[in-house]
mmCIF file of C-alpha atoms and ligand atoms in Angstrom:
data_model
loop_
_atom_site.group_PDB
_atom_site.id
_atom_site.type_symbol
_atom_site.label_atom_id
_atom_site.label_comp_id
_atom_site.label_asym_id
_atom_site.label_seq_id
_atom_site.Cartn_x
_atom_site.Cartn_y
_atom_site.Cartn_z
ATOM 1 C CA MET A 47 5.463 -3.579 -28.767
ATOM 2 C CA SER A 48 6.144 -1.654 -25.585
ATOM 3 C CA SER A 49 4.337 -2.353 -22.377
ATOM 4 C CA HIS A 50 2.736 0.517 -20.475
ATOM 5 C CA GLY A 51 4.014 1.113 -16.923
ATOM 6 C CA LEU A 52 4.407 -2.260 -15.219
ATOM 7 C CA GLN A 53 3.168 -0.842 -11.911
ATOM 8 C CA TRP A 54 -0.202 -0.087 -13.528
ATOM 9 C CA TYR A 55 -0.589 -2.507 -16.442
ATOM 10 C CA GLY A 56 1.709 -5.382 -15.509
ATOM 11 C CA GLN A 57 -1.028 -7.869 -16.420
ATOM 12 C CA PHE A 58 -0.392 -6.944 -20.072
ATOM 13 C CA ALA A 59 3.265 -7.979 -19.708
ATOM 14 C CA SER A 60 2.540 -11.520 -18.533
ATOM 15 C CA ALA A 61 4.014 -14.547 -20.291
ATOM 16 C CA GLN A 62 0.658 -15.100 -22.044
ATOM 17 C CA ALA A 63 0.360 -11.477 -23.181
ATOM 18 C CA ILE A 64 3.905 -11.543 -24.525
ATOM 19 C CA ALA A 65 3.250 -14.823 -26.352
ATOM 20 C CA ALA A 66 0.084 -13.320 -27.865
ATOM 21 C CA THR A 67 2.081 -10.281 -29.017
ATOM 22 C CA ALA A 68 4.668 -12.546 -30.647
ATOM 23 C CA GLU A 69 1.833 -14.414 -32.329
ATOM 24 C CA TYR A 70 0.770 -11.098 -33.925
ATOM 25 C CA GLY A 71 4.241 -10.767 -35.450
ATOM 26 C CA ALA A 72 6.146 -8.642 -32.941
ATOM 27 C CA ASN A 73 9.800 -9.623 -32.583
ATOM 28 C CA VAL A 74 10.715 -7.210 -29.823
ATOM 29 C CA PHE A 75 9.000 -6.472 -26.516
ATOM 30 C CA ARG A 76 9.892 -3.448 -24.411
ATOM 31 C CA VAL A 77 9.459 -3.799 -20.688
ATOM 32 C CA ALA A 78 8.683 -0.273 -19.428
ATOM 33 C CA MET A 79 9.684 -0.107 -15.795
ATOM 34 C CA TYR A 80 8.856 3.362 -14.483
ATOM 35 C CA THR A 81 11.302 4.583 -11.862
ATOM 36 C CA GLY A 82 8.995 7.242 -10.376
ATOM 37 C CA GLU A 83 5.187 7.299 -10.277
ATOM 38 C CA GLY A 84 5.014 4.322 -7.925
ATOM 39 C CA GLY A 85 7.486 2.253 -9.941
ATOM 40 C CA TYR A 86 10.917 0.842 -9.140
ATOM 41 C CA LEU A 87 12.024 3.469 -6.648
ATOM 42 C CA SER A 88 9.008 2.742 -4.415
ATOM 43 C CA GLN A 89 8.963 -1.047 -4.822
ATOM 44 C CA PRO A 90 12.277 -2.277 -6.225
ATOM 45 C CA GLN A 91 11.921 -5.968 -5.471
ATOM 46 C CA SER A 92 8.475 -6.541 -6.933
ATOM 47 C CA MET A 93 9.294 -4.380 -9.978
ATOM 48 C CA GLN A 94 12.501 -6.281 -10.620
ATOM 49 C CA ALA A 95 10.623 -9.575 -10.337
ATOM 50 C CA GLN A 96 8.056 -8.355 -12.890
ATOM 51 C CA VAL A 97 10.832 -7.307 -15.234
ATOM 52 C CA THR A 98 12.676 -10.622 -15.114
ATOM 53 C CA ALA A 99 9.435 -12.578 -15.622
ATOM 54 C CA ALA A 100 8.671 -10.505 -18.727
ATOM 55 C CA VAL A 101 12.229 -10.762 -20.063
ATOM 56 C CA ASP A 102 12.253 -14.533 -19.584
ATOM 57 C CA ALA A 103 8.893 -14.791 -21.384
ATOM 58 C CA ALA A 104 10.112 -12.713 -24.331
ATOM 59 C CA ILE A 105 13.248 -14.849 -24.683
ATOM 60 C CA GLU A 106 11.082 -17.973 -24.470
ATOM 61 C CA ASN A 107 9.100 -16.605 -27.436
ATOM 62 C CA ASP A 108 12.262 -15.964 -29.444
ATOM 63 C CA MET A 109 11.903 -12.184 -29.213
ATOM 64 C CA TYR A 110 14.311 -9.399 -28.514
ATOM 65 C CA VAL A 111 13.513 -7.668 -25.251
ATOM 66 C CA ILE A 112 14.313 -4.177 -23.987
ATOM 67 C CA ILE A 113 14.748 -3.487 -20.285
ATOM 68 C CA ASP A 114 13.586 0.136 -20.040
ATOM 69 C CA TRP A 115 14.529 2.316 -17.050
ATOM 70 C CA HIS A 116 11.501 4.511 -17.604
ATOM 71 C CA ILE A 117 12.416 7.901 -16.183
ATOM 72 C CA LEU A 118 9.731 10.541 -16.785
ATOM 73 C CA SER A 119 8.745 12.677 -13.789
ATOM 74 C CA ASP A 120 12.371 12.221 -12.694
ATOM 75 C CA GLY A 121 13.604 13.999 -15.817
ATOM 76 C CA ASN A 122 17.303 14.078 -14.953
ATOM 77 C CA PRO A 123 18.682 10.519 -14.902
ATOM 78 C CA MET A 124 21.540 11.627 -12.612
ATOM 79 C CA GLU A 125 18.983 11.961 -9.800
ATOM 80 C CA ASN A 126 18.936 8.192 -9.331
ATOM 81 C CA VAL A 127 22.145 7.100 -11.001
ATOM 82 C CA SER A 128 23.267 4.818 -8.188
ATOM 83 C CA HIS A 129 19.932 2.965 -8.251
ATOM 84 C CA ALA A 130 20.303 2.612 -12.010
ATOM 85 C CA GLU A 131 23.825 1.227 -11.621
ATOM 86 C CA SER A 132 22.773 -1.435 -9.163
ATOM 87 C CA PHE A 133 19.632 -2.376 -11.112
ATOM 88 C CA PHE A 134 21.448 -2.685 -14.445
ATOM 89 C CA SER A 135 24.347 -4.491 -12.838
ATOM 90 C CA ALA A 136 21.916 -7.149 -11.552
ATOM 91 C CA MET A 137 20.185 -7.383 -14.941
ATOM 92 C CA ALA A 138 23.466 -7.656 -16.864
ATOM 93 C CA GLN A 139 24.687 -10.356 -14.508
ATOM 94 C CA ARG A 140 21.485 -12.337 -14.901
ATOM 95 C CA TYR A 141 21.337 -11.944 -18.697
ATOM 96 C CA GLN A 142 25.029 -11.936 -19.539
ATOM 97 C CA ASN A 143 24.617 -14.870 -21.923
ATOM 98 C CA ALA A 144 21.387 -13.662 -23.519
ATOM 99 C CA PRO A 145 22.057 -11.679 -26.711
ATOM 100 C CA ALA A 146 18.299 -10.989 -27.071
ATOM 101 C CA VAL A 147 18.396 -8.547 -24.145
ATOM 102 C CA LEU A 148 18.859 -4.825 -24.833
ATOM 103 C CA TYR A 149 19.295 -2.245 -22.091
ATOM 104 C CA GLU A 150 17.514 1.121 -22.387
ATOM 105 C CA ILE A 151 19.133 3.106 -19.624
ATOM 106 C CA CYS A 152 17.077 6.329 -19.584
ATOM 107 C CA ASN A 153 13.701 6.457 -21.282
ATOM 108 C CA GLU A 154 13.152 10.193 -21.700
ATOM 109 C CA PRO A 155 15.348 12.808 -20.059
ATOM 110 C CA ASN A 156 13.353 16.032 -19.817
ATOM 111 C CA GLY A 157 13.219 19.372 -18.036
ATOM 112 C CA SER A 158 16.425 21.256 -17.369
ATOM 113 C CA VAL A 159 18.737 18.448 -18.335
ATOM 114 C CA THR A 160 21.725 18.648 -20.657
ATOM 115 C CA TRP A 161 23.489 16.054 -22.776
ATOM 116 C CA GLY A 162 27.024 16.996 -21.776
ATOM 117 C CA ARG A 163 26.635 17.508 -18.038
ATOM 118 C CA ASP A 164 23.851 15.037 -17.240
ATOM 119 C CA VAL A 165 22.852 12.364 -19.748
ATOM 120 C CA LYS A 166 26.296 11.562 -21.155
ATOM 121 C CA PRO A 167 28.061 11.166 -17.787
ATOM 122 C CA TYR A 168 25.062 9.182 -16.526
ATOM 123 C CA ALA A 169 25.326 6.892 -19.549
ATOM 124 C CA GLN A 170 29.062 6.413 -19.002
ATOM 125 C CA ARG A 171 28.450 5.197 -15.451
ATOM 126 C CA VAL A 172 25.569 2.862 -16.263
ATOM 127 C CA ILE A 173 27.288 1.491 -19.371
ATOM 128 C CA GLN A 174 30.280 0.636 -17.206
ATOM 129 C CA ALA A 175 28.022 -1.215 -14.756
ATOM 130 C CA ILE A 176 26.475 -3.246 -17.588
ATOM 131 C CA ARG A 177 29.796 -3.922 -19.338
ATOM 132 C CA ALA A 178 31.237 -5.518 -16.205
ATOM 133 C CA TYR A 179 29.034 -8.535 -16.936
ATOM 134 C CA SER A 180 27.832 -8.082 -20.469
ATOM 135 C CA PRO A 181 30.604 -6.698 -22.648
ATOM 136 C CA ARG A 182 28.714 -6.785 -25.930
ATOM 137 C CA ALA A 183 25.006 -6.287 -25.168
ATOM 138 C CA VAL A 184 23.270 -3.530 -27.116
ATOM 139 C CA ILE A 185 22.684 -0.480 -24.913
ATOM 140 C CA LEU A 186 20.143 2.213 -25.864
ATOM 141 C CA VAL A 187 20.773 5.784 -24.719
ATOM 142 C CA GLY A 188 18.193 8.587 -24.566
ATOM 143 C CA SER A 189 18.669 12.332 -24.923
ATOM 144 C CA PRO A 190 17.138 15.572 -23.608
ATOM 145 C CA THR A 191 13.637 16.749 -24.632
ATOM 146 C CA TRP A 192 12.042 13.303 -24.164
ATOM 147 C CA SER A 193 14.676 11.597 -26.350
ATOM 148 C CA GLN A 194 14.332 13.940 -29.279
ATOM 149 C CA ASP A 195 17.693 15.744 -29.023
ATOM 150 C CA ILE A 196 19.742 13.177 -30.901
ATOM 151 C CA HIS A 197 21.622 16.013 -32.613
ATOM 152 C CA LEU A 198 23.320 16.683 -29.260
ATOM 153 C CA ALA A 199 24.428 13.053 -29.017
ATOM 154 C CA ALA A 200 25.515 13.046 -32.661
ATOM 155 C CA ALA A 201 27.760 16.047 -31.989
ATOM 156 C CA ASP A 202 29.269 14.492 -28.859
ATOM 157 C CA PRO A 203 28.757 10.712 -28.908
ATOM 158 C CA LEU A 204 29.790 8.173 -26.298
ATOM 159 C CA GLU A 205 32.870 6.015 -26.696
ATOM 160 C CA GLY A 206 32.335 2.286 -27.015
ATOM 161 C CA GLU A 207 30.804 -0.491 -29.047
ATOM 162 C CA ASN A 208 27.217 -1.651 -29.503
ATOM 163 C CA LEU A 209 25.678 1.594 -28.330
ATOM 164 C CA MET A 210 22.555 2.988 -29.978
ATOM 165 C CA TYR A 211 20.570 6.168 -29.432
ATOM 166 C CA THR A 212 16.830 6.305 -28.972
ATOM 167 C CA LEU A 213 14.523 8.664 -30.811
ATOM 168 C CA HIS A 214 10.934 8.867 -29.545
ATOM 169 C CA PHE A 215 8.042 10.422 -31.453
ATOM 170 C CA TYR A 216 4.269 10.836 -31.264
ATOM 171 C CA ALA A 217 2.606 11.054 -34.669
ATOM 172 C CA GLY A 218 0.163 13.796 -33.655
ATOM 173 C CA THR A 219 2.928 16.042 -32.334
ATOM 174 C CA HIS A 220 6.141 15.290 -34.205
ATOM 175 C CA GLY A 221 6.737 15.198 -37.954
ATOM 176 C CA ALA A 222 9.066 16.223 -40.749
ATOM 177 C CA GLN A 223 11.341 18.307 -38.542
ATOM 178 C CA LEU A 224 12.236 15.357 -36.355
ATOM 179 C CA ARG A 225 12.677 13.087 -39.360
ATOM 180 C CA THR A 226 15.123 15.585 -40.850
ATOM 181 C CA ARG A 227 17.011 15.497 -37.577
ATOM 182 C CA MET A 228 17.143 11.705 -37.782
ATOM 183 C CA ASP A 229 18.579 11.768 -41.280
ATOM 184 C CA ALA A 230 21.222 14.238 -40.177
ATOM 185 C CA ALA A 231 22.174 12.010 -37.229
ATOM 186 C CA LEU A 232 22.276 8.908 -39.447
ATOM 187 C CA ALA A 233 24.506 10.774 -41.879
ATOM 188 C CA GLN A 234 26.852 11.454 -38.962
ATOM 189 C CA GLY A 235 26.933 7.716 -38.250
ATOM 190 C CA LEU A 236 24.697 7.649 -35.181
ATOM 191 C CA PRO A 237 22.897 4.295 -34.778
ATOM 192 C CA LEU A 238 19.213 4.938 -33.962
ATOM 193 C CA PHE A 239 16.424 2.884 -32.401
ATOM 194 C CA VAL A 240 12.841 4.173 -32.044
ATOM 195 C CA SER A 241 12.162 2.391 -28.762
ATOM 196 C CA GLU A 242 8.902 4.281 -28.212
ATOM 197 C CA TRP A 243 6.411 5.957 -30.519
ATOM 198 C CA GLY A 244 2.675 6.443 -30.524
ATOM 199 C CA THR A 245 -0.173 7.156 -32.919
ATOM 200 C CA SER A 246 -1.429 9.868 -30.523
ATOM 201 C CA ARG A 247 -0.228 13.270 -29.448
ATOM 202 C CA ALA A 248 2.762 13.414 -27.095
ATOM 203 C CA ASP A 249 0.527 13.139 -24.027
ATOM 204 C CA GLY A 250 -0.743 9.710 -25.133
ATOM 205 C CA SER A 251 -4.160 10.943 -26.265
ATOM 206 C CA GLY A 252 -5.722 12.954 -29.139
ATOM 207 C CA GLY A 253 -6.215 11.745 -32.672
ATOM 208 C CA VAL A 254 -5.746 8.929 -33.749
ATOM 209 C CA PHE A 255 -3.127 10.120 -36.263
ATOM 210 C CA LEU A 256 -2.818 7.121 -38.565
ATOM 211 C CA GLU A 257 -1.820 8.934 -41.750
ATOM 212 C CA GLN A 258 1.048 10.607 -39.945
ATOM 213 C CA ALA A 259 1.952 7.280 -38.324
ATOM 214 C CA GLU A 260 2.077 5.609 -41.723
ATOM 215 C CA THR A 261 4.429 8.276 -43.049
ATOM 216 C CA TRP A 262 6.636 7.710 -40.003
ATOM 217 C CA LEU A 263 6.718 3.906 -40.281
ATOM 218 C CA ASP A 264 7.462 4.028 -43.998
ATOM 219 C CA PHE A 265 10.326 6.399 -43.231
ATOM 220 C CA LEU A 266 11.689 4.004 -40.587
ATOM 221 C CA ASP A 267 11.299 0.947 -42.840
ATOM 222 C CA GLN A 268 13.202 2.669 -45.642
ATOM 223 C CA ARG A 269 16.095 3.188 -43.236
ATOM 224 C CA GLY A 270 15.918 -0.180 -41.491
ATOM 225 C CA ILE A 271 15.201 1.410 -38.122
ATOM 226 C CA SER A 272 13.575 -0.743 -35.440
ATOM 227 C CA TRP A 273 10.654 0.466 -33.350
ATOM 228 C CA CYS A 274 8.386 -0.309 -30.398
ATOM 229 C CA ASN A 275 4.867 1.061 -30.177
ATOM 230 C CA TRP A 276 3.445 2.648 -27.016
ATOM 231 C CA SER A 277 1.613 0.760 -25.621
ATOM 232 C CA LEU A 278 0.152 -2.681 -24.936
ATOM 233 C CA CYS A 279 -2.636 -2.025 -22.444
ATOM 234 C CA ASP A 280 -6.363 -1.320 -22.326
ATOM 235 C CA LYS A 281 -6.229 2.175 -20.852
ATOM 236 C CA SER A 282 -8.821 4.570 -22.212
ATOM 237 C CA GLU A 283 -6.342 6.669 -24.239
ATOM 238 C CA THR A 284 -5.558 6.809 -27.949
ATOM 239 C CA SER A 285 -2.093 5.279 -27.710
ATOM 240 C CA ALA A 286 -3.351 2.100 -25.989
ATOM 241 C CA ALA A 287 -3.433 -0.818 -28.432
ATOM 242 C CA LEU A 288 -6.373 -2.540 -26.731
ATOM 243 C CA ARG A 289 -9.877 -1.398 -25.976
ATOM 244 C CA PRO A 290 -10.901 -1.064 -22.335
ATOM 245 C CA GLY A 291 -11.782 -4.495 -20.974
ATOM 246 C CA ALA A 292 -9.741 -6.506 -23.505
ATOM 247 C CA PRO A 293 -8.461 -9.754 -21.952
ATOM 248 C CA PRO A 294 -4.997 -9.131 -20.475
ATOM 249 C CA LYS A 295 -3.638 -12.520 -21.547
ATOM 250 C CA GLY A 296 -4.847 -12.415 -25.158
ATOM 251 C CA PRO A 297 -5.313 -13.708 -27.736
ATOM 252 C CA TRP A 298 -7.021 -10.584 -29.040
ATOM 253 C CA SER A 299 -9.696 -10.460 -31.706
ATOM 254 C CA GLN A 300 -10.189 -7.464 -34.004
ATOM 255 C CA SER A 301 -12.874 -6.179 -31.660
ATOM 256 C CA ASP A 302 -10.358 -6.090 -28.765
ATOM 257 C CA LEU A 303 -8.041 -3.787 -30.724
ATOM 258 C CA SER A 304 -8.289 0.001 -30.548
ATOM 259 C CA PRO A 305 -7.908 1.942 -33.822
ATOM 260 C CA SER A 306 -4.256 2.384 -32.875
ATOM 261 C CA GLY A 307 -3.812 -1.303 -32.054
ATOM 262 C CA ALA A 308 -5.485 -2.429 -35.285
ATOM 263 C CA PHE A 309 -3.100 -0.226 -37.285
ATOM 264 C CA VAL A 310 0.032 -1.237 -35.388
ATOM 265 C CA PHE A 311 -0.746 -4.954 -35.314
ATOM 266 C CA SER A 312 -1.450 -4.946 -39.045
ATOM 267 C CA ARG A 313 1.973 -3.396 -39.632
ATOM 268 C CA LEU A 314 3.499 -6.120 -37.445
ATOM 269 C CA SER A 315 1.967 -8.997 -39.364
ATOM 270 C CA ALA A 316 2.877 -7.322 -42.665
ATOM 271 C CA ALA A 317 6.510 -7.105 -41.544
ATOM 272 C CA GLY A 318 6.569 -10.747 -40.453
ATOM 273 C CA SER A 319 5.130 -12.210 -43.659
HETATM 274 C C1 LIG B 722 6.288 9.672 -23.100
HETATM 275 C C2 LIG B 722 6.576 8.714 -21.967
HETATM 276 C C3 LIG B 722 5.436 7.785 -21.653
HETATM 277 C C4 LIG B 722 4.149 8.500 -21.892
HETATM 278 C C5 LIG B 722 4.067 8.738 -23.382
HETATM 279 C C6 LIG B 722 2.811 9.500 -23.823
HETATM 280 O O1 LIG B 722 6.103 10.965 -22.541
HETATM 281 F F1 LIG B 722 7.697 7.987 -22.146
HETATM 282 O O2 LIG B 722 5.545 7.333 -20.324
HETATM 283 O O3 LIG B 722 3.045 7.695 -21.499
HETATM 284 O O4 LIG B 722 5.192 9.412 -23.883
HETATM 285 O O5 LIG B 722 2.742 10.720 -23.171
HETATM 286 C C7 LIG B 722 2.028 8.312 -20.754
HETATM 287 C C8 LIG B 722 0.872 7.329 -20.705
HETATM 288 C C9 LIG B 722 -0.209 7.850 -19.778
HETATM 289 C C10 LIG B 722 0.406 8.186 -18.431
HETATM 290 C C11 LIG B 722 1.570 9.141 -18.596
HETATM 291 C C12 LIG B 722 2.289 9.458 -17.286
HETATM 292 O O6 LIG B 722 0.394 7.090 -22.021
HETATM 293 O O7 LIG B 722 -1.218 6.885 -19.644
HETATM 294 O O8 LIG B 722 -0.583 8.776 -17.608
HETATM 295 O O9 LIG B 722 2.520 8.551 -19.457
HETATM 296 O O10 LIG B 722 2.873 8.334 -16.743
HETATM 297 C C13 LIG B 722 6.246 12.104 -23.339
HETATM 298 C C14 LIG B 722 6.764 12.071 -24.602
HETATM 299 C C15 LIG B 722 6.937 13.247 -25.338
HETATM 300 C C16 LIG B 722 6.559 14.452 -24.790
HETATM 301 C C17 LIG B 722 6.002 14.511 -23.507
HETATM 302 C C18 LIG B 722 5.843 13.330 -22.786
HETATM 303 N N1 LIG B 722 6.707 15.647 -25.530
HETATM 304 N N2 LIG B 722 5.258 13.395 -21.475
HETATM 305 O O11 LIG B 722 7.279 15.641 -26.632
HETATM 306 O O12 LIG B 722 6.236 16.719 -25.080
HETATM 307 O O13 LIG B 722 4.987 14.507 -21.025
HETATM 308 O O14 LIG B 722 5.042 12.394 -20.797
#
């Protein structure tokens, strides 16, 4: 599962919420730390403290955990590259001996951003900051158009080991065309990780698009591609896994789950059994 923005729904990324998610069969938790929208750039210390508490809880529950530098309104990661370097340097120092920790260095580049002039050089700098402490940790790299332009990365990949590329999709918006692009990238040897997807349209609402989501998850399973679902919170929007008013700490009963959450959590327990 992926959290929603910690600055808004941090109560759903508590140690208890993460333990409840593990109980449902999830083996990876993504800690979505927005940079803009009132996130890290406006309150770095409290955001960092929330991130480390969530990461520690995920490790405690024997899960993988993704530290997500959740750029969105700040579509070009280069805008805040020095903040990213110092944040990831601190994280890599703290978690240098924790192989469960993955670093997602730019959620979704968007707007007038390019792979070659923006995202790739950004990634080179942040990867270097992480590698100073954590030479082998898995690092996840996004791409332009909200991490859909993996063909650009496939044509001009980064140098180095243990790097993967994220592909994000929303079942009500994206379909066969993006899957074809994934197969082409895989055929070129690009390692992929779907670190965020939703059962809704790309804006987080609309639908719910469960048939399309099933087609997507079957496609990912057939290729052994890992995923995190957006998102664990009780916001009144289709992509939220919990109904408004669900207890933040869990455990959650069927009646706490939204249609999206019921679908996603059933796929989790099926995978774990
Ligand atoms: C991504 C973002 C994520 C966003 C979801 C759903 O954005 F990574 O932060 O989450 O997809 O849109 C939404 C929340 C809302 C919140 C809003 C702003 O669900 O509650 O109000 O973020 O913080 C995408 C992904 C794809 C596309 C567009 C966006 N796309 N987008 O393909 O057009 O515009 O945010």
